[in-house]
Short mmCIF file of C-alpha atoms in Angstrom, two decimals:
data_model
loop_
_atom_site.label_atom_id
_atom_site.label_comp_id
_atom_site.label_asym_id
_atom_site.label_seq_id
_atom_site.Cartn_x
_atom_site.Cartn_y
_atom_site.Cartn_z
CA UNK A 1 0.00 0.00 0.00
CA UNK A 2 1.00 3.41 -1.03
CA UNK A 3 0.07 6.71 0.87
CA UNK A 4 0.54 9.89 -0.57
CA UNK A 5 0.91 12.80 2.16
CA UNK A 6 -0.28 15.90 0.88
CA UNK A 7 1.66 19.25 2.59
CA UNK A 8 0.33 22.64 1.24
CA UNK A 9 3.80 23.86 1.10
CA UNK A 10 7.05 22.32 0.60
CA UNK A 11 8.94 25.13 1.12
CA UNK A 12 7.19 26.40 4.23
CA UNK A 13 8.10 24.57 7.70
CA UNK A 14 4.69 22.90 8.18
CA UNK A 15 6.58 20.23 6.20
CA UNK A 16 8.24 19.00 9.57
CA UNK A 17 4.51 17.72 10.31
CA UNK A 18 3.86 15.91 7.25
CA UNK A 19 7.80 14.67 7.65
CA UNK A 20 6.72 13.47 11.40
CA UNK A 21 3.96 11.73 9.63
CA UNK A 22 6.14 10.18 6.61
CA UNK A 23 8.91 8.93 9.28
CA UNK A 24 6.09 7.19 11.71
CA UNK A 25 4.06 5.61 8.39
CA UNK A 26 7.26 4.61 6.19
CA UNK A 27 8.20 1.05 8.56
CA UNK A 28 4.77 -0.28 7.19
CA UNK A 29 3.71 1.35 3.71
CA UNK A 30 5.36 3.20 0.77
CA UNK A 31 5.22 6.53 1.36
CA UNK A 32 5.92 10.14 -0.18
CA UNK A 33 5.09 13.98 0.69
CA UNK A 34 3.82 15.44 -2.57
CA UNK A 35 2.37 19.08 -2.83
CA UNK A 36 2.72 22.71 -4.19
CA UNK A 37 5.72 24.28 -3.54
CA UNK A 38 5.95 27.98 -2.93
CA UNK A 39 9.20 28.78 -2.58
CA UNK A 40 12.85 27.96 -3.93
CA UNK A 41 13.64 25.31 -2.64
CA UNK A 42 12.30 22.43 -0.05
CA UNK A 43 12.26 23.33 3.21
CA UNK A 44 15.80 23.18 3.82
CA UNK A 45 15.76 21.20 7.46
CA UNK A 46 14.78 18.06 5.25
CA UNK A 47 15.90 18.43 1.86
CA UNK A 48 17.84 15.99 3.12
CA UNK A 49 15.19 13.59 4.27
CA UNK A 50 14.99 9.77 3.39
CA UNK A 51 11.71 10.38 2.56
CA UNK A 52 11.11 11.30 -1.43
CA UNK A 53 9.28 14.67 -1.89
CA UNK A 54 7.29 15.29 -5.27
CA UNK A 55 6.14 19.37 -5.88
CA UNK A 56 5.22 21.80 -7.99
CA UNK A 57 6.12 25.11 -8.54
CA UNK A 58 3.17 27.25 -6.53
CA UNK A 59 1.79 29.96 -7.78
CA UNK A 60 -1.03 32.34 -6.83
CA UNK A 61 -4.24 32.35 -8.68
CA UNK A 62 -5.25 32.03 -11.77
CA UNK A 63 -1.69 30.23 -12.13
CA UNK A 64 -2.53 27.81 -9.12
CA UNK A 65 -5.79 26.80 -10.95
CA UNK A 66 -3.56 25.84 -14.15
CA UNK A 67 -1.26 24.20 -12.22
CA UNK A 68 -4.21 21.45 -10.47
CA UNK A 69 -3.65 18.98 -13.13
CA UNK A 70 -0.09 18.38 -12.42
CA UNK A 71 -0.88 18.59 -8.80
CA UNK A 72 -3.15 15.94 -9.05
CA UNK A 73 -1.33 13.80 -10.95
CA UNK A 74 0.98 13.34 -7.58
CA UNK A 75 -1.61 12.27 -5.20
CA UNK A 76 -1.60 8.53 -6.57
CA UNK A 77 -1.30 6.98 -3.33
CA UNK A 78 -3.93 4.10 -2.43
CA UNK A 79 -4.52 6.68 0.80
CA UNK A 80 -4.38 9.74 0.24
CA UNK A 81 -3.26 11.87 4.02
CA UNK A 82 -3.43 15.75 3.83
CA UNK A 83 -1.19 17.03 6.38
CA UNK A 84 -3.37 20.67 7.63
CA UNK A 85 -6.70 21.23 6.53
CA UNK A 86 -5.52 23.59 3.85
CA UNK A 87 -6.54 24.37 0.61
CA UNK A 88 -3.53 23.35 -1.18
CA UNK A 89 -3.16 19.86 1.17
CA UNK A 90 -7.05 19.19 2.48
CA UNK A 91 -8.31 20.83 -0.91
CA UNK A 92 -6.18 18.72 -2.83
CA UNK A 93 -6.98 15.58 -1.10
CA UNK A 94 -10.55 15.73 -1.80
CA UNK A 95 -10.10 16.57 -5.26
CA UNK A 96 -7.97 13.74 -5.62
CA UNK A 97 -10.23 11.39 -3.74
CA UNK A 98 -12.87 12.19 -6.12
CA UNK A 99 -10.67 11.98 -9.21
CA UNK A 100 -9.22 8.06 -7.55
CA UNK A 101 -11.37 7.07 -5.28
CA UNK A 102 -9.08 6.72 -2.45
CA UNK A 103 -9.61 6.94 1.21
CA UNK A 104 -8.54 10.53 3.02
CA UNK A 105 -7.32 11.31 6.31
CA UNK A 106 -6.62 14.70 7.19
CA UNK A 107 -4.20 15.60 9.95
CA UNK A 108 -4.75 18.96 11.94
CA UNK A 109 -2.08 20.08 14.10
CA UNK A 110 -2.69 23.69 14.28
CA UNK A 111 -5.89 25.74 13.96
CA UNK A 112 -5.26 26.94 10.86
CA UNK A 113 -7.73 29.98 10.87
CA UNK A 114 -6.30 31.27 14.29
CA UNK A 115 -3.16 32.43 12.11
CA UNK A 116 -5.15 34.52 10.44
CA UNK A 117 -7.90 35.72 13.54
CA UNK A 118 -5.05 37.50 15.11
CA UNK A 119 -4.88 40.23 12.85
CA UNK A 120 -8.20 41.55 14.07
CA UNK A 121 -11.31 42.26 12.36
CA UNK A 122 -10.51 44.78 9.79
CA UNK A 123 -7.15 42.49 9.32
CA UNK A 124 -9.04 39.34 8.88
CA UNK A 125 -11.40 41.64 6.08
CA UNK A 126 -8.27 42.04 4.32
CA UNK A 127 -7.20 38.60 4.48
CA UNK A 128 -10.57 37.76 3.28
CA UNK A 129 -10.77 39.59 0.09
CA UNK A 130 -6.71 38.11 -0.60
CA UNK A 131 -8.72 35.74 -3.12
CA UNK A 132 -5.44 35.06 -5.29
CA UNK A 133 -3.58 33.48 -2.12
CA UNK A 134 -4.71 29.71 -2.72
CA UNK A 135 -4.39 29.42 1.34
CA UNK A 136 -6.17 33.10 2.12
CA UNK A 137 -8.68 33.32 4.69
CA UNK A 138 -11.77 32.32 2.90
CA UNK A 139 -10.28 29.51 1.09
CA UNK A 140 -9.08 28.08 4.55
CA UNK A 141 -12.36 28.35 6.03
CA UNK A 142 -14.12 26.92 3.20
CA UNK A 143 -11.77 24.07 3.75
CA UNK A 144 -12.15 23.32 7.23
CA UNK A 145 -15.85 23.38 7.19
CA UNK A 146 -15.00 20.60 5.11
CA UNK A 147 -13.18 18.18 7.77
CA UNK A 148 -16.17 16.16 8.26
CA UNK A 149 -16.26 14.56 5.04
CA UNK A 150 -12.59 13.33 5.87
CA UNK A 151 -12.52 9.23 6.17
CA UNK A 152 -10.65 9.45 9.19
CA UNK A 153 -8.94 11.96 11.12
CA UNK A 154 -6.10 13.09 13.85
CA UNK A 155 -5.31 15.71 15.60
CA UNK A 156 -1.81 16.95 17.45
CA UNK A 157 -3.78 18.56 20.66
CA UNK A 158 -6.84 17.85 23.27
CA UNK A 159 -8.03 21.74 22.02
CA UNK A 160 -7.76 20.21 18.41
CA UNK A 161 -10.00 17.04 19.63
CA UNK A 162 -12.32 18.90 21.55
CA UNK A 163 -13.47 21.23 18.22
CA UNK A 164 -12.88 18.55 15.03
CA UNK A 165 -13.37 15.33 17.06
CA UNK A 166 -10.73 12.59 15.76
CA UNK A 167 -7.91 10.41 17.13
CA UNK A 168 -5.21 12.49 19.54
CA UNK A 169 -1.37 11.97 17.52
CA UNK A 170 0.85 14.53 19.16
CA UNK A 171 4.16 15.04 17.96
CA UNK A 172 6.50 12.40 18.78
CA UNK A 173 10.22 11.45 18.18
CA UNK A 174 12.17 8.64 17.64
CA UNK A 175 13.48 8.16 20.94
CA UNK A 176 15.86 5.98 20.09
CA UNK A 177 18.10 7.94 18.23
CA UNK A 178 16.84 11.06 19.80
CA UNK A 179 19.02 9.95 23.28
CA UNK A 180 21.63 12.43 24.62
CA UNK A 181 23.61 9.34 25.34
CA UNK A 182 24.66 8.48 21.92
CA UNK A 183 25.72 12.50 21.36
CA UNK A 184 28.82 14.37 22.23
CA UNK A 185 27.92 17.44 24.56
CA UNK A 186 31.45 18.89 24.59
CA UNK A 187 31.72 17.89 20.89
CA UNK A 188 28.23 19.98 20.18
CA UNK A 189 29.36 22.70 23.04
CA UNK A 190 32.59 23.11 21.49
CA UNK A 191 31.37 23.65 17.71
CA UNK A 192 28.84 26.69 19.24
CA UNK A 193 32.56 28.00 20.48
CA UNK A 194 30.08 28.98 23.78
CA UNK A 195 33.32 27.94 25.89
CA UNK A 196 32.64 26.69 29.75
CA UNK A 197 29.10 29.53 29.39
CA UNK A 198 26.06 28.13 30.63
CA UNK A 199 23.57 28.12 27.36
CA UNK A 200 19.87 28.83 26.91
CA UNK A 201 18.54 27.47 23.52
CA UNK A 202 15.49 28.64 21.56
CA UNK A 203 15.08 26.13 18.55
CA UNK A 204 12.71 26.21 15.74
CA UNK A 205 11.44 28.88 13.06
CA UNK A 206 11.30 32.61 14.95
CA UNK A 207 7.70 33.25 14.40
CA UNK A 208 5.98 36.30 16.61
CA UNK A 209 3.50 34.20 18.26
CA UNK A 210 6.61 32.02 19.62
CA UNK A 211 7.97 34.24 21.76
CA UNK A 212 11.33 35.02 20.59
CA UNK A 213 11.33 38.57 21.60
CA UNK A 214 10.60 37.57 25.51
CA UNK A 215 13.41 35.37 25.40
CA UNK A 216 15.53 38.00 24.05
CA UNK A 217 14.41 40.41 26.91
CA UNK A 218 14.35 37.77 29.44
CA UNK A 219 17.87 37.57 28.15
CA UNK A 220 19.51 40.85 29.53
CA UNK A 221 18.41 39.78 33.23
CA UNK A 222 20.64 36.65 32.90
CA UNK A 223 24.09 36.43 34.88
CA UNK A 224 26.45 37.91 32.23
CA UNK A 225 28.36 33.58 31.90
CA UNK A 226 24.42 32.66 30.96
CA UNK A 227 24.62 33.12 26.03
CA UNK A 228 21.45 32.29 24.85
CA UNK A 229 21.42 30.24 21.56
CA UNK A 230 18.72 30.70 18.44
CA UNK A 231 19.08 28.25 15.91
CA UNK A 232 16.85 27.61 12.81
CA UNK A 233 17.19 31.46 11.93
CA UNK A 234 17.04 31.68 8.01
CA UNK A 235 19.85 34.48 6.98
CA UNK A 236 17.21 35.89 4.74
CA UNK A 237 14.31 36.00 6.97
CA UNK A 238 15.54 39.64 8.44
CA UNK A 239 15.38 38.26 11.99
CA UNK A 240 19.36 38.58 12.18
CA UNK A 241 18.96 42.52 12.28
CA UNK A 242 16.32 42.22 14.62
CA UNK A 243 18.82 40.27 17.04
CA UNK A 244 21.99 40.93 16.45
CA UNK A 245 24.81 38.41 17.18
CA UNK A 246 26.43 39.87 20.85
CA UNK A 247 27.70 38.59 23.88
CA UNK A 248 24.42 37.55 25.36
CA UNK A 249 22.96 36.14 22.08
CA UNK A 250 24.37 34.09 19.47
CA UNK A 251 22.50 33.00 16.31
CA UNK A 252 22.30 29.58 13.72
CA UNK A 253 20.74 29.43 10.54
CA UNK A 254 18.94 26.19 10.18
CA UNK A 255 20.03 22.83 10.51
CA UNK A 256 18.91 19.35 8.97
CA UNK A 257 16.38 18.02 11.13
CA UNK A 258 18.16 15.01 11.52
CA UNK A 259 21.35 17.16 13.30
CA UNK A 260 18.72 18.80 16.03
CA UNK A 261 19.77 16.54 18.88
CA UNK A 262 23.62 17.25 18.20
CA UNK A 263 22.68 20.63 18.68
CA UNK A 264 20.29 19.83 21.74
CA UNK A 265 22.64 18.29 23.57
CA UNK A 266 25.00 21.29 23.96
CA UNK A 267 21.90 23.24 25.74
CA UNK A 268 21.90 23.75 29.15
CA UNK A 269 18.12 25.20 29.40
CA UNK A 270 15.59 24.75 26.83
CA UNK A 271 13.03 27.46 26.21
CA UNK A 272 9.95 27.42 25.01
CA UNK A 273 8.26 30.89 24.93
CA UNK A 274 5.08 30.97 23.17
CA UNK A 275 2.60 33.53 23.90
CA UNK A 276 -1.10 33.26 24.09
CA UNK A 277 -2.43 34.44 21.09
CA UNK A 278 -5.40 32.60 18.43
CA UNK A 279 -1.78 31.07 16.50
CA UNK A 280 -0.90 29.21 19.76
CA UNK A 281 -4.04 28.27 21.71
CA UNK A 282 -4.31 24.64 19.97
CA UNK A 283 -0.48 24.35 18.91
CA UNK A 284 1.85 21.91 20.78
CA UNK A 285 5.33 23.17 19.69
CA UNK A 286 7.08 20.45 17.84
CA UNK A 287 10.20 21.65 19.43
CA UNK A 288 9.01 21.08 23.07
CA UNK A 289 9.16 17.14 22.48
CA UNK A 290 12.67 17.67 20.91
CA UNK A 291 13.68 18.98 24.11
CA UNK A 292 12.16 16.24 26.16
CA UNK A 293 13.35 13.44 23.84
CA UNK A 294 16.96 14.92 24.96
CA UNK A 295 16.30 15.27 28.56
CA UNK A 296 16.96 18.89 28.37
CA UNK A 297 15.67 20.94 31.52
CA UNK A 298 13.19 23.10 30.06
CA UNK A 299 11.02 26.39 30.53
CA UNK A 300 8.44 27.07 28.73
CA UNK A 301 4.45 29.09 29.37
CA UNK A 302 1.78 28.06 30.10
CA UNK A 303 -0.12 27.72 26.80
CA UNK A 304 -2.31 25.38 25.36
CA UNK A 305 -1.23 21.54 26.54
CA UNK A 306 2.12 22.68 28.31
CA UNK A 307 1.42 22.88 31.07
CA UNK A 308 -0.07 19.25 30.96
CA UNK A 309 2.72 18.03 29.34
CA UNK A 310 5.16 19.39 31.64
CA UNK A 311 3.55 18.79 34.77
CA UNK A 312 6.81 17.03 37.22
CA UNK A 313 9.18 17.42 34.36
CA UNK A 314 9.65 21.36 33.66
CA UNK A 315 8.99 24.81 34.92
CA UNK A 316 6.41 26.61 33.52
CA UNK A 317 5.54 30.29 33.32
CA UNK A 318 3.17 33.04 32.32
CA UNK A 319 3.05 33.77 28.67
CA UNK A 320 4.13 37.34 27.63
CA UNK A 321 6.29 38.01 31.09
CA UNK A 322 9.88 38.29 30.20
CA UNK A 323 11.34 38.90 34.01
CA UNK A 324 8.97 35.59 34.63
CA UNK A 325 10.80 33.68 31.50
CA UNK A 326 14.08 35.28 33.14
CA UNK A 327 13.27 33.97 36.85
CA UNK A 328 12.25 30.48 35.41
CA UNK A 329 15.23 30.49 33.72
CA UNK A 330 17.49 31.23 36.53
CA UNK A 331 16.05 29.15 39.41
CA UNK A 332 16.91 25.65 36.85
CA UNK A 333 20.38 27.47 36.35
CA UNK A 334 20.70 27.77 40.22
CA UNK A 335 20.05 24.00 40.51
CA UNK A 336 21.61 21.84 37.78
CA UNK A 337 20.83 18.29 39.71
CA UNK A 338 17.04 19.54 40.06
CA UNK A 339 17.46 20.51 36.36
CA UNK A 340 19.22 17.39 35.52
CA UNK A 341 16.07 15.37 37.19
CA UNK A 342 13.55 17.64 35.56
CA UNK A 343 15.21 16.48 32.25
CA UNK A 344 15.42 12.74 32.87
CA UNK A 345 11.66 12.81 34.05
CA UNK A 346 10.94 14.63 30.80
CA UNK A 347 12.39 11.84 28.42
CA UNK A 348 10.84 8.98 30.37
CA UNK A 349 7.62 10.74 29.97
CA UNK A 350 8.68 11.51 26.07
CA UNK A 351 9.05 7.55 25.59
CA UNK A 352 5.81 7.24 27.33
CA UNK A 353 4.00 9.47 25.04
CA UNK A 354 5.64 11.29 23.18
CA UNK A 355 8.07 8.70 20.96
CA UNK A 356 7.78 6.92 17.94
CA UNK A 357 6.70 3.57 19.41
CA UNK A 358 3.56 5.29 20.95
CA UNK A 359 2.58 7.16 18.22
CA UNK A 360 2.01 4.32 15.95
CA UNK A 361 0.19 2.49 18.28
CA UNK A 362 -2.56 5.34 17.58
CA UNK A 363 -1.45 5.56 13.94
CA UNK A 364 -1.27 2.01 12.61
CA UNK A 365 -4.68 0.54 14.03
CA UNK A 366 -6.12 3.89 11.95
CA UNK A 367 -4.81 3.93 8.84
CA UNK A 368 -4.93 0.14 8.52
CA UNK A 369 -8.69 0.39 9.81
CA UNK A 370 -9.00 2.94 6.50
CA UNK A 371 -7.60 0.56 4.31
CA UNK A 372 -9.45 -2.59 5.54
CA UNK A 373 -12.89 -0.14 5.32
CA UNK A 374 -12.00 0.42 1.49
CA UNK A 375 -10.44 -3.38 0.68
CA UNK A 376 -14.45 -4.24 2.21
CA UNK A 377 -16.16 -1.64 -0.01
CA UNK A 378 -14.22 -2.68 -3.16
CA UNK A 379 -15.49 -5.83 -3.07
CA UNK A 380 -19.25 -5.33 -2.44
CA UNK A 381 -20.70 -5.73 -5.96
#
């Protein structure tokens, strides 16, 4: 069997979700990510993957519209799994189940319309009338009215669940090769040139809703031996002149996904800084089970299912307080056994949850109960 995973943007980082998805799914079934890509190049963290990615140049419309045919002509999976309930993922999917007759999951790991709610109302009008954006506003909430026609479905977070229903698959890592014990810290310490400093790591794409800027402030409270580390920064993204390299703050581009832990393991403290805004309240940062997989002390707010997920294993603060980020911060500095226990009760609850083993013991029984479901129909005369 064959499953085609549909991302709605190759070159965007939601591929890291449909990669997650690839990575649990490939030990059973053939699989590929296949979708429009809007950019240059494949998202660069796995343009390196073992896993085969098929796109096509995205444009906006009417140039998207011409462009369905070849689009479609990628989605030849026996299941067909749309990573976001996007137009140019979810969208496609159904098209393509209609063209093939192939069952559809759908995957929804964010709520997709809370990226756009935040602008505020005469914002979201804008976004609205951006009818040439494929993935605009009204597109996206055509689309997820459509969820319910999906043949099965899963969801990345208990606020997810609670509005679209469907089976609970956080993000998980292998936990196996994600274990500090088969990486060099002084090897990963020493390539950072942070010296015998104490490091504070922010890891992942610097959005606004994630926090960054708190970190940065929290930052300047910090004992003057304390750098704090941002890596997945994309030269071209303009971030860098927003935080310039200096003695408190050092910056890395991205990395292949597969070389996060190496860079994990150098970090002393782990934060996590979202803020409370309609992008974060279902989202479960992918990078907060990185830092658990690595038993890396962590501090993150309290936002949507951290505080649930960290409960015994990590501190958790207020969203939006730097000098509360800073204090959190500090106190795991001031106590590096305590941190050092936090972190090994964070991986054992990782492998519990959060790894590769336990997410396909919710993934497997689903998609094979799709397949069996359409094997059954195909034969009924």
């Amino acid at each position: 069997m064959k499953i085609s995973i549909v991302c709605f943007d190759l070159a965007d980082n939601a591929l890291g979700r449909a990669e997650l998805l690839a990575r649990l799914l490939a030990p059973r079934y053939e699989v590929e990510v296949v979708g429009p890509q809007f950019g240059d190049t494949v998202w660069r963290p796995v343009a390196a993957s073992p896993i085969r990615h098929r796109g096509v140049r995205g444009r906006r419309y009417p140039g998207f519209a011409r462009a369905l045919p070849d689009l479609l002509g990628l989605i030849d999976g026996d299941v067909i799994y749309a990573s976001k309930p996007r137009p140019t993922s979810f969208g496609l999917g159904l098209l393509a189940r209609a063209r093939r007759r192939r069952p559809l999951i759908v995957d929804v790991d964010d709520w997709e319309l809370g990226f756009f709610y935040r602008s505020g109302f005469w914002g979201g009008v804008g976004r609205a009338l951006n009818l040439g954006d494929p993935n605009g506003l009204t597109w996206t909430w055509l689309t997820e009215r459509l969820i319910p026609t999906a043949d099965a479905l899963t969801v990345a977070s208990t606020f997810l669940q609670q509005r679209f229903g469907g089976a609970l698959l956080p993000h998980a890592r292998d936990t196996e090769r994600w274990d500090p014990a088969r990486h060099d810290r002084a090897a990963a310490r020493a390539a950072l040139g942070v010296g015998d400093r104490r490091v504070v790591m922010f890891l992942g794409t610097p959005r606004g809703y994630k926090g960054v800027d708190d970190l940065v402030e929290a930052a300047r409270s910090l004992d003057d031996d304390v750098v704090v580390v941002l890596v997945g920064v994309d030269p071209a993204s303009g971030w860098h002149s927003r935080w310039p390299d200096s003695s408190r703050l050092r910056i890395v581009g991205e990395i292949p996904f597969d070389e996060v832990p190496r860079m994990l393991v150098a970090a002393d403290v782990v934060a996590v800084p979202q803020r409370a805004t309609t992008d974060t309240v279902g989202q479960v940062p992918a990078k907060l089970v990185d830092a658990m997989a690595m038993a890396r002390p962590i501090v993150a707010t309290g936002v949507s299912m951290i505080p649930a997920i960290l409960d015994g294993c990590g501190v958790v603060v207020p969203p939006g307080d730097p000098p509360a980020l800073a204090k959190g911060i500090a106190q795991l500095l001031a106590d590096p056994a305590e941190a050092d226990a936090l972190g090994r009760r964070a991986r054992e609850r990782c492998i519990a949850q959060y790894s590769f083993a336990a997410a396909r013991g919710v993934l497997f029984p689903l998609v094979d109960g799709v397949i069996a479901r359409r094997m059954t129909s195909a034969r009924r005369p």
